mmCIF file of C-alpha atoms in Angstrom:
data_model
loop_
_atom_site.group_PDB
_atom_site.id
_atom_site.type_symbol
_atom_site.label_atom_id
_atom_site.label_comp_id
_atom_site.label_asym_id
_atom_site.label_seq_id
_atom_site.Cartn_x
_atom_site.Cartn_y
_atom_site.Cartn_z
ATOM 1 C CA ASP A 1 -23.402 24.314 -2.169
ATOM 2 C CA ALA A 2 -22.573 24.132 1.500
ATOM 3 C CA GLY A 3 -23.176 20.798 3.118
ATOM 4 C CA VAL A 4 -24.503 20.175 6.605
ATOM 5 C CA ILE A 5 -22.753 22.488 9.043
ATOM 6 C CA GLN A 6 -22.103 21.481 12.639
ATOM 7 C CA SER A 7 -20.584 23.400 15.517
ATOM 8 C CA PRO A 8 -18.508 23.126 17.515
ATOM 9 C CA ARG A 9 -16.291 20.518 15.854
ATOM 10 C CA HIS A 10 -14.713 19.568 19.161
ATOM 11 C CA GLU A 11 -15.994 20.028 22.686
ATOM 12 C CA VAL A 12 -14.287 19.132 25.946
ATOM 13 C CA THR A 13 -16.280 19.655 29.103
ATOM 14 C CA GLU A 14 -16.504 18.465 32.651
ATOM 15 C CA MET A 15 -19.111 16.124 34.021
ATOM 16 C CA GLY A 16 -22.242 17.963 35.076
ATOM 17 C CA GLN A 17 -21.873 20.796 32.603
ATOM 18 C CA GLU A 18 -24.430 21.629 29.934
ATOM 19 C CA VAL A 19 -23.436 20.905 26.342
ATOM 20 C CA THR A 20 -25.168 22.341 23.267
ATOM 21 C CA LEU A 21 -24.459 21.031 19.794
ATOM 22 C CA ARG A 22 -25.628 22.945 16.741
ATOM 23 C CA CYS A 23 -26.591 21.997 13.212
ATOM 24 C CA LYS A 24 -27.508 23.831 10.021
ATOM 25 C CA PRO A 25 -29.041 21.467 7.446
ATOM 26 C CA ILE A 26 -28.675 21.715 3.698
ATOM 27 C CA SER A 27 -30.957 24.414 2.329
ATOM 28 C CA GLY A 28 -34.192 22.937 0.997
ATOM 29 C CA HIS A 29 -33.973 19.717 2.968
ATOM 30 C CA ASN A 30 -37.035 19.090 5.125
ATOM 31 C CA SER A 31 -35.743 16.281 7.345
ATOM 32 C CA LEU A 32 -33.039 16.516 9.999
ATOM 33 C CA PHE A 33 -31.465 13.699 11.979
ATOM 34 C CA TRP A 34 -29.183 13.464 15.001
ATOM 35 C CA TYR A 35 -26.947 10.378 15.298
ATOM 36 C CA ARG A 36 -24.330 9.333 17.822
ATOM 37 C CA GLN A 37 -21.269 7.219 16.998
ATOM 38 C CA THR A 38 -19.257 5.233 19.543
ATOM 39 C CA MET A 39 -16.908 2.291 19.202
ATOM 40 C CA MET A 40 -19.152 0.085 21.299
ATOM 41 C CA ARG A 41 -22.551 0.912 19.841
ATOM 42 C CA GLY A 42 -21.702 2.142 16.349
ATOM 43 C CA LEU A 43 -23.988 4.701 14.672
ATOM 44 C CA GLU A 44 -27.272 5.203 16.484
ATOM 45 C CA LEU A 45 -30.244 7.377 15.568
ATOM 46 C CA LEU A 46 -31.152 9.680 18.442
ATOM 47 C CA ILE A 47 -34.013 11.769 17.043
ATOM 48 C CA TYR A 48 -35.293 13.105 13.769
ATOM 49 C CA PHE A 49 -37.466 15.955 12.583
ATOM 50 C CA ASN A 50 -39.613 16.360 9.509
ATOM 51 C CA ASN A 51 -40.657 19.908 8.625
ATOM 52 C CA ASN A 52 -39.289 21.061 12.004
ATOM 53 C CA VAL A 53 -41.545 18.641 13.914
ATOM 54 C CA PRO A 54 -39.974 15.866 16.044
ATOM 55 C CA ILE A 55 -41.135 12.525 14.648
ATOM 56 C CA ASP A 56 -39.249 9.878 16.599
ATOM 57 C CA ASP A 57 -37.179 10.499 19.733
ATOM 58 C CA SER A 58 -37.112 6.889 20.900
ATOM 59 C CA GLY A 59 -33.346 6.810 20.437
ATOM 60 C CA MET A 60 -32.692 9.605 22.925
ATOM 61 C CA PRO A 61 -30.918 7.778 25.743
ATOM 62 C CA GLU A 62 -32.207 9.721 28.723
ATOM 63 C CA ASP A 63 -34.113 12.808 29.806
ATOM 64 C CA ARG A 64 -30.748 14.546 30.017
ATOM 65 C CA PHE A 65 -30.877 14.751 26.219
ATOM 66 C CA SER A 66 -33.151 17.183 24.403
ATOM 67 C CA ALA A 67 -33.344 18.451 20.841
ATOM 68 C CA LYS A 68 -35.082 21.353 19.185
ATOM 69 C CA MET A 69 -35.603 22.630 15.680
ATOM 70 C CA PRO A 70 -37.004 26.157 15.926
ATOM 71 C CA ASN A 71 -36.837 26.741 12.160
ATOM 72 C CA ALA A 72 -35.914 24.985 8.926
ATOM 73 C CA SER A 73 -32.272 26.066 9.066
ATOM 74 C CA PHE A 74 -31.245 25.341 12.629
ATOM 75 C CA SER A 75 -31.327 22.570 15.214
ATOM 76 C CA THR A 76 -29.741 21.983 18.611
ATOM 77 C CA LEU A 77 -28.974 18.914 20.667
ATOM 78 C CA LYS A 78 -28.527 19.639 24.352
ATOM 79 C CA ILE A 79 -27.142 17.421 27.098
ATOM 80 C CA GLN A 80 -27.760 18.585 30.655
ATOM 81 C CA PRO A 81 -26.076 17.475 32.827
ATOM 82 C CA SER A 82 -23.358 15.768 30.798
ATOM 83 C CA GLU A 83 -21.708 12.513 31.905
ATOM 84 C CA PRO A 84 -18.484 10.770 30.802
ATOM 85 C CA ARG A 85 -20.514 8.054 29.027
ATOM 86 C CA ASP A 86 -21.911 10.736 26.712
ATOM 87 C CA SER A 87 -18.468 11.035 25.114
ATOM 88 C CA ALA A 88 -18.954 10.255 21.424
ATOM 89 C CA VAL A 89 -19.081 11.807 17.985
ATOM 90 C CA TYR A 90 -22.459 13.396 17.313
ATOM 91 C CA PHE A 91 -23.561 13.714 13.702
ATOM 92 C CA CYS A 92 -26.313 15.756 12.181
ATOM 93 C CA ALA A 93 -27.723 14.727 8.807
ATOM 94 C CA SER A 94 -30.373 16.184 6.527
ATOM 95 C CA SER A 95 -32.388 14.881 3.619
ATOM 96 C CA SER A 96 -35.035 15.731 1.102
ATOM 97 C CA PRO A 97 -38.157 13.539 0.812
ATOM 98 C CA SER A 98 -36.241 11.295 -1.629
ATOM 99 C CA GLY A 99 -34.513 9.780 1.391
ATOM 100 C CA ALA A 100 -30.803 10.343 0.663
ATOM 101 C CA GLN A 101 -29.242 11.553 3.902
ATOM 102 C CA TYR A 102 -26.176 13.768 3.935
ATOM 103 C CA PHE A 103 -24.066 13.908 7.051
ATOM 104 C CA GLY A 104 -22.186 16.784 8.605
ATOM 105 C CA PRO A 105 -18.577 16.521 9.798
ATOM 106 C CA GLY A 106 -19.650 15.728 13.363
ATOM 107 C CA THR A 107 -18.956 17.118 16.818
ATOM 108 C CA ARG A 108 -16.420 15.157 18.856
ATOM 109 C CA LEU A 109 -17.528 15.411 22.496
ATOM 110 C CA LEU A 110 -15.348 14.480 25.432
ATOM 111 C CA VAL A 111 -16.841 14.653 28.916
ATOM 112 C CA LEU A 112 -14.232 14.435 31.666
ATOM 113 C CA GLN B 1 -32.043 -5.962 19.052
ATOM 114 C CA GLN B 2 -29.681 -5.491 16.144
ATOM 115 C CA GLN B 3 -31.831 -5.069 13.083
ATOM 116 C CA VAL B 4 -29.012 -4.873 10.532
ATOM 117 C CA LYS B 5 -26.131 -7.333 10.786
ATOM 118 C CA GLN B 6 -22.953 -6.584 8.831
ATOM 119 C CA SER B 7 -19.984 -8.798 8.058
ATOM 120 C CA PRO B 8 -17.052 -9.040 8.081
ATOM 121 C CA GLN B 9 -15.878 -6.604 10.755
ATOM 122 C CA SER B 10 -12.607 -6.129 8.913
ATOM 123 C CA LEU B 11 -11.365 -7.028 5.457
ATOM 124 C CA ILE B 12 -7.999 -6.906 3.720
ATOM 125 C CA VAL B 13 -7.953 -7.005 -0.087
ATOM 126 C CA GLN B 14 -5.125 -6.696 -2.544
ATOM 127 C CA LYS B 15 -5.105 -3.767 -4.951
ATOM 128 C CA GLY B 16 -7.151 -4.648 -8.027
ATOM 129 C CA GLY B 17 -9.182 -7.272 -6.210
ATOM 130 C CA ILE B 18 -12.890 -7.391 -5.384
ATOM 131 C CA SER B 19 -14.068 -6.300 -1.932
ATOM 132 C CA ILE B 20 -17.343 -7.832 -0.757
ATOM 133 C CA ILE B 21 -19.277 -6.739 2.326
ATOM 134 C CA ASN B 22 -22.526 -8.361 3.371
ATOM 135 C CA CYS B 23 -25.554 -7.235 5.356
ATOM 136 C CA ALA B 24 -28.728 -8.907 6.562
ATOM 137 C CA TYR B 25 -31.813 -7.201 7.892
ATOM 138 C CA GLU B 26 -34.763 -8.332 9.979
ATOM 139 C CA ASN B 27 -37.503 -5.761 9.454
ATOM 140 C CA THR B 28 -39.394 -6.652 6.280
ATOM 141 C CA ALA B 29 -40.846 -3.130 6.218
ATOM 142 C CA PHE B 30 -37.452 -1.670 5.311
ATOM 143 C CA ASP B 31 -37.478 -0.448 1.729
ATOM 144 C CA TYR B 32 -34.412 1.732 1.339
ATOM 145 C CA PHE B 33 -30.867 0.340 1.645
ATOM 146 C CA PRO B 34 -27.900 2.730 1.393
ATOM 147 C CA TRP B 35 -24.184 2.167 1.833
ATOM 148 C CA TYR B 36 -21.990 4.796 3.439
ATOM 149 C CA GLN B 37 -18.220 5.282 3.344
ATOM 150 C CA GLN B 38 -16.439 6.912 6.257
ATOM 151 C CA PHE B 39 -12.849 8.105 6.472
ATOM 152 C CA PRO B 40 -11.211 8.795 9.854
ATOM 153 C CA GLY B 41 -12.350 12.090 11.340
ATOM 154 C CA LYS B 42 -15.067 12.581 8.726
ATOM 155 C CA GLY B 43 -18.808 12.086 8.572
ATOM 156 C CA PRO B 44 -20.318 9.134 6.676
ATOM 157 C CA ALA B 45 -20.722 9.844 2.962
ATOM 158 C CA LEU B 46 -23.456 8.263 0.860
ATOM 159 C CA LEU B 47 -21.918 5.857 -1.648
ATOM 160 C CA ILE B 48 -24.796 4.068 -3.336
ATOM 161 C CA ALA B 49 -28.345 3.039 -2.428
ATOM 162 C CA ILE B 50 -30.957 0.576 -3.628
ATOM 163 C CA ARG B 51 -34.677 0.002 -3.252
ATOM 164 C CA PRO B 52 -36.138 -3.539 -3.223
ATOM 165 C CA ASP B 53 -37.793 -3.307 -6.608
ATOM 166 C CA VAL B 54 -34.445 -4.101 -8.264
ATOM 167 C CA SER B 55 -31.923 -6.850 -7.545
ATOM 168 C CA GLU B 56 -28.785 -4.985 -8.513
ATOM 169 C CA LYS B 57 -27.533 -1.425 -8.900
ATOM 170 C CA LYS B 58 -24.171 -0.405 -10.277
ATOM 171 C CA GLU B 59 -22.398 2.930 -10.065
ATOM 172 C CA GLY B 60 -18.867 2.914 -11.404
ATOM 173 C CA ARG B 61 -16.824 0.353 -9.462
ATOM 174 C CA PHE B 62 -19.514 -0.021 -6.785
ATOM 175 C CA THR B 63 -22.377 -2.528 -7.056
ATOM 176 C CA ILE B 64 -25.178 -3.399 -4.635
ATOM 177 C CA SER B 65 -26.725 -6.843 -4.918
ATOM 178 C CA PHE B 66 -30.099 -7.269 -3.219
ATOM 179 C CA ASN B 67 -31.911 -10.494 -2.297
ATOM 180 C CA LYS B 68 -35.357 -9.663 -0.934
ATOM 181 C CA SER B 69 -36.366 -13.243 -0.094
ATOM 182 C CA ALA B 70 -33.201 -13.814 1.916
ATOM 183 C CA LYS B 71 -33.346 -10.293 3.413
ATOM 184 C CA GLN B 72 -29.730 -9.743 2.450
ATOM 185 C CA PHE B 73 -27.780 -7.179 0.466
ATOM 186 C CA SER B 74 -24.128 -6.756 -0.328
ATOM 187 C CA LEU B 75 -21.631 -4.200 -1.587
ATOM 188 C CA HIS B 76 -19.071 -5.182 -4.201
ATOM 189 C CA ILE B 77 -16.118 -2.914 -4.914
ATOM 190 C CA MET B 78 -14.464 -3.889 -8.172
ATOM 191 C CA ASP B 79 -10.791 -3.133 -8.927
ATOM 192 C CA SER B 80 -10.262 -2.060 -5.305
ATOM 193 C CA GLN B 81 -7.796 0.792 -4.828
ATOM 194 C CA PRO B 82 -5.805 1.985 -1.787
ATOM 195 C CA GLY B 83 -7.994 5.108 -1.749
ATOM 196 C CA ASP B 84 -10.976 2.842 -1.025
ATOM 197 C CA SER B 85 -9.498 2.021 2.387
ATOM 198 C CA ALA B 86 -12.166 3.232 4.802
ATOM 199 C CA THR B 87 -14.984 2.015 7.028
ATOM 200 C CA TYR B 88 -18.147 0.998 5.188
ATOM 201 C CA PHE B 89 -21.597 0.947 6.734
ATOM 202 C CA CYS B 90 -24.749 -0.604 5.406
ATOM 203 C CA ALA B 91 -28.054 0.841 6.552
ATOM 204 C CA ALA B 92 -31.780 0.415 6.135
ATOM 205 C CA SER B 93 -34.879 2.493 6.615
ATOM 206 C CA LEU B 94 -38.421 2.987 5.607
ATOM 207 C CA GLU B 95 -38.504 5.164 2.527
ATOM 208 C CA GLY B 96 -40.593 7.791 4.166
ATOM 209 C CA TYR B 97 -43.422 8.335 6.531
ATOM 210 C CA SER B 98 -46.909 9.512 5.778
ATOM 211 C CA GLY B 99 -45.968 13.115 6.384
ATOM 212 C CA GLY B 100 -43.745 13.127 3.323
ATOM 213 C CA GLY B 101 -40.336 13.088 4.945
ATOM 214 C CA ALA B 102 -37.519 10.594 5.136
ATOM 215 C CA ASP B 103 -37.110 8.039 7.924
ATOM 216 C CA GLY B 104 -34.174 7.461 10.253
ATOM 217 C CA LEU B 105 -31.466 4.981 9.274
ATOM 218 C CA THR B 106 -30.599 1.786 11.140
ATOM 219 C CA PHE B 107 -26.907 1.084 10.602
ATOM 220 C CA GLY B 108 -24.812 -2.046 10.605
ATOM 221 C CA LYS B 109 -21.718 -2.108 12.823
ATOM 222 C CA GLY B 110 -19.338 -1.293 9.985
ATOM 223 C CA THR B 111 -16.547 -2.996 8.048
ATOM 224 C CA HIS B 112 -12.997 -1.697 8.216
ATOM 225 C CA LEU B 113 -11.591 -2.215 4.711
ATOM 226 C CA ILE B 114 -7.879 -2.085 3.946
ATOM 227 C CA ILE B 115 -6.640 -2.252 0.359
ATOM 228 C CA GLN B 116 -3.020 -3.313 0.216
ATOM 229 C CA PRO B 117 -0.906 -1.813 -2.597
#
């Protein structure tokens, strides 16, 4: 079975540009999570969805960040406009109601 | 506020030895405690998890010990091997919310483990 799929794997952009990260969860999983990993702050939960509905977005750092889940097999995390401090690895994870979360390979974002 | 505190930050263990990583949590509502293993350039991978109704869970060389009264849990890696060299994260969450889904994880800061041959 395919795991969580994320694209792109690497993204380099300039400050002020829009960035869109994509995620396809594991088929049959009803929860989807976006995390950010940096050296300074470690792994942080940004937002999560259950059954395509956003449940908790308190971890989203600013209004520049937005996330959507239009259907059970696709989610996006958008940053507009991007800033150098947004540089990080962004992970998507999915889980079934049992709670075990499975992470994707991540998107390494560099904002110049 | 850091809700899950992990120690040590780094750990060096000889091959065949026991690696021990500790975590403490603050939120007494947490009821799901997983450990993740991460290799460079990869996403975290679920290693083992425990719920507070048991004090210990063992899977192969990996054991979680859980102390509910002290709000602490630890990972023990027996017979540590060079292939175990990685960063380990403890985490905690509520098991699920009323809508029937899982809850987001709160992670510790990670432990960089090196197993020397």
